[in-house]
Amino acid sequence: MFNPIKTGIFFMFIEEVNNGRFMNSTSSGLIINSNDKTQLVPRWGKVIAVGPDVTDVEPDMFVLVDAVKWTEGIPFRNFKFWKTEESHVLLVSDKPQYTY
């Protein structure tokens, strides 16, 4: 596996991402047509690994990351991970949350 440095956080979005666009859907499965406005909102992700200087976030937590404060997806072993900094985390949860 890999480890981020300093205050870095590697995470996976809990919402499906297709061609760089979020596939928004309701809890009942209704797909919401994505537009530029819906792309620019904070998003929930599951933490995979944290850097040594991260103090308030741990692996397996769910985090709400400020809008577009993440890197492009990093492919690794058939998965895609994103990186953010601890300062861009708005909320943490021990259960998955969804933007919609």
Short mmCIF file of C-alpha atoms in Angstrom, two decimals:
data_model
loop_
_atom_site.label_atom_id
_atom_site.label_comp_id
_atom_site.label_asym_id
_atom_site.label_seq_id
_atom_site.Cartn_x
_atom_site.Cartn_y
_atom_site.Cartn_z
CA MET A 1 0.00 0.00 0.00
CA PHE A 2 1.07 3.64 0.05
CA ASN A 3 1.10 6.43 2.62
CA PRO A 4 0.54 10.14 2.13
CA ILE A 5 3.07 12.59 3.55
CA LYS A 6 2.56 15.28 6.23
CA THR A 7 -1.14 16.31 6.40
CA GLY A 8 -2.19 14.42 3.26
CA ILE A 9 -5.25 12.16 3.20
CA PHE A 10 -5.95 9.49 0.58
CA PHE A 11 -9.62 8.66 0.16
CA MET A 12 -12.18 7.13 -2.18
CA PHE A 13 -15.40 8.94 -3.03
CA ILE A 14 -18.47 7.07 -1.82
CA GLU A 15 -20.47 8.41 -4.78
CA GLU A 16 -19.80 6.92 -8.19
CA VAL A 17 -17.52 8.97 -10.44
CA ASN A 18 -17.70 8.45 -14.21
CA ASN A 19 -15.43 10.39 -16.59
CA GLY A 20 -14.66 12.91 -13.86
CA ARG A 21 -18.36 13.62 -13.15
CA PHE A 22 -20.30 12.55 -10.07
CA MET A 23 -23.21 10.23 -10.70
CA ASN A 24 -25.70 11.68 -8.20
CA SER A 25 -28.61 9.53 -7.10
CA THR A 26 -31.15 9.53 -4.31
CA SER A 27 -31.36 6.80 -1.65
CA SER A 28 -34.14 5.17 -3.70
CA GLY A 29 -31.86 4.98 -6.75
CA LEU A 30 -33.22 7.90 -8.79
CA ILE A 31 -30.36 9.34 -10.87
CA ILE A 32 -30.10 13.12 -10.75
CA ASN A 33 -28.80 14.75 -13.93
CA SER A 34 -25.43 16.26 -13.14
CA ASN A 35 -24.55 19.79 -14.11
CA ASP A 36 -21.70 22.17 -13.32
CA LYS A 37 -23.43 23.51 -10.19
CA THR A 38 -23.87 20.03 -8.69
CA GLN A 39 -20.21 19.26 -9.36
CA LEU A 40 -19.04 22.19 -7.21
CA VAL A 41 -20.26 21.03 -3.81
CA PRO A 42 -18.44 19.30 -0.94
CA ARG A 43 -18.31 15.51 -1.35
CA TRP A 44 -18.12 12.55 1.04
CA GLY A 45 -15.33 10.02 0.87
CA LYS A 46 -13.95 7.09 2.85
CA VAL A 47 -10.44 7.59 4.22
CA ILE A 48 -7.91 4.98 3.07
CA ALA A 49 -4.67 6.35 4.57
CA VAL A 50 -3.48 9.46 6.41
CA GLY A 51 -0.12 11.21 6.67
CA PRO A 52 1.89 11.26 9.92
CA ASP A 53 0.87 14.84 10.80
CA VAL A 54 -2.90 14.26 10.49
CA THR A 55 -4.51 14.63 13.92
CA ASP A 56 -8.31 14.50 13.55
CA VAL A 57 -8.88 11.93 10.80
CA GLU A 58 -8.20 8.19 10.78
CA PRO A 59 -8.44 5.47 8.13
CA ASP A 60 -11.97 4.06 7.64
CA MET A 61 -13.60 7.35 8.71
CA PHE A 62 -15.91 9.14 6.32
CA VAL A 63 -15.01 12.75 5.55
CA LEU A 64 -16.77 15.64 3.83
CA VAL A 65 -14.13 17.30 1.64
CA ASP A 66 -14.56 20.95 0.65
CA ALA A 67 -15.66 21.47 -2.97
CA VAL A 68 -12.96 20.64 -5.54
CA LYS A 69 -10.22 20.52 -2.87
CA TRP A 70 -8.88 17.19 -4.09
CA THR A 71 -6.44 15.97 -6.70
CA GLU A 72 -7.38 14.17 -9.89
CA GLY A 73 -7.99 10.48 -9.33
CA ILE A 74 -4.89 8.36 -8.85
CA PRO A 75 -5.33 4.85 -10.30
CA PHE A 76 -3.89 1.99 -8.22
CA ARG A 77 -4.71 -1.73 -8.55
CA ASN A 78 -8.08 -1.30 -10.31
CA PHE A 79 -9.21 1.41 -7.87
CA LYS A 80 -9.08 5.17 -8.00
CA PHE A 81 -7.95 7.24 -5.02
CA TRP A 82 -7.95 10.98 -4.44
CA LYS A 83 -5.75 13.11 -2.20
CA THR A 84 -6.68 16.09 -0.08
CA GLU A 85 -5.23 17.92 2.91
CA GLU A 86 -6.60 17.70 6.44
CA SER A 87 -7.39 21.43 6.32
CA HIS A 88 -9.93 20.75 3.52
CA VAL A 89 -11.95 18.29 5.62
CA LEU A 90 -15.19 19.94 6.78
CA LEU A 91 -16.82 17.07 8.73
CA VAL A 92 -16.04 13.51 9.83
CA SER A 93 -18.40 10.59 10.45
CA ASP A 94 -18.12 6.95 11.40
CA LYS A 95 -20.97 6.10 8.97
CA PRO A 96 -21.29 6.83 5.24
CA GLN A 97 -23.12 10.03 4.34
CA TYR A 98 -24.25 11.18 0.92
CA THR A 99 -24.35 14.62 -0.65
CA TYR A 100 -27.81 13.94 -2.13
#
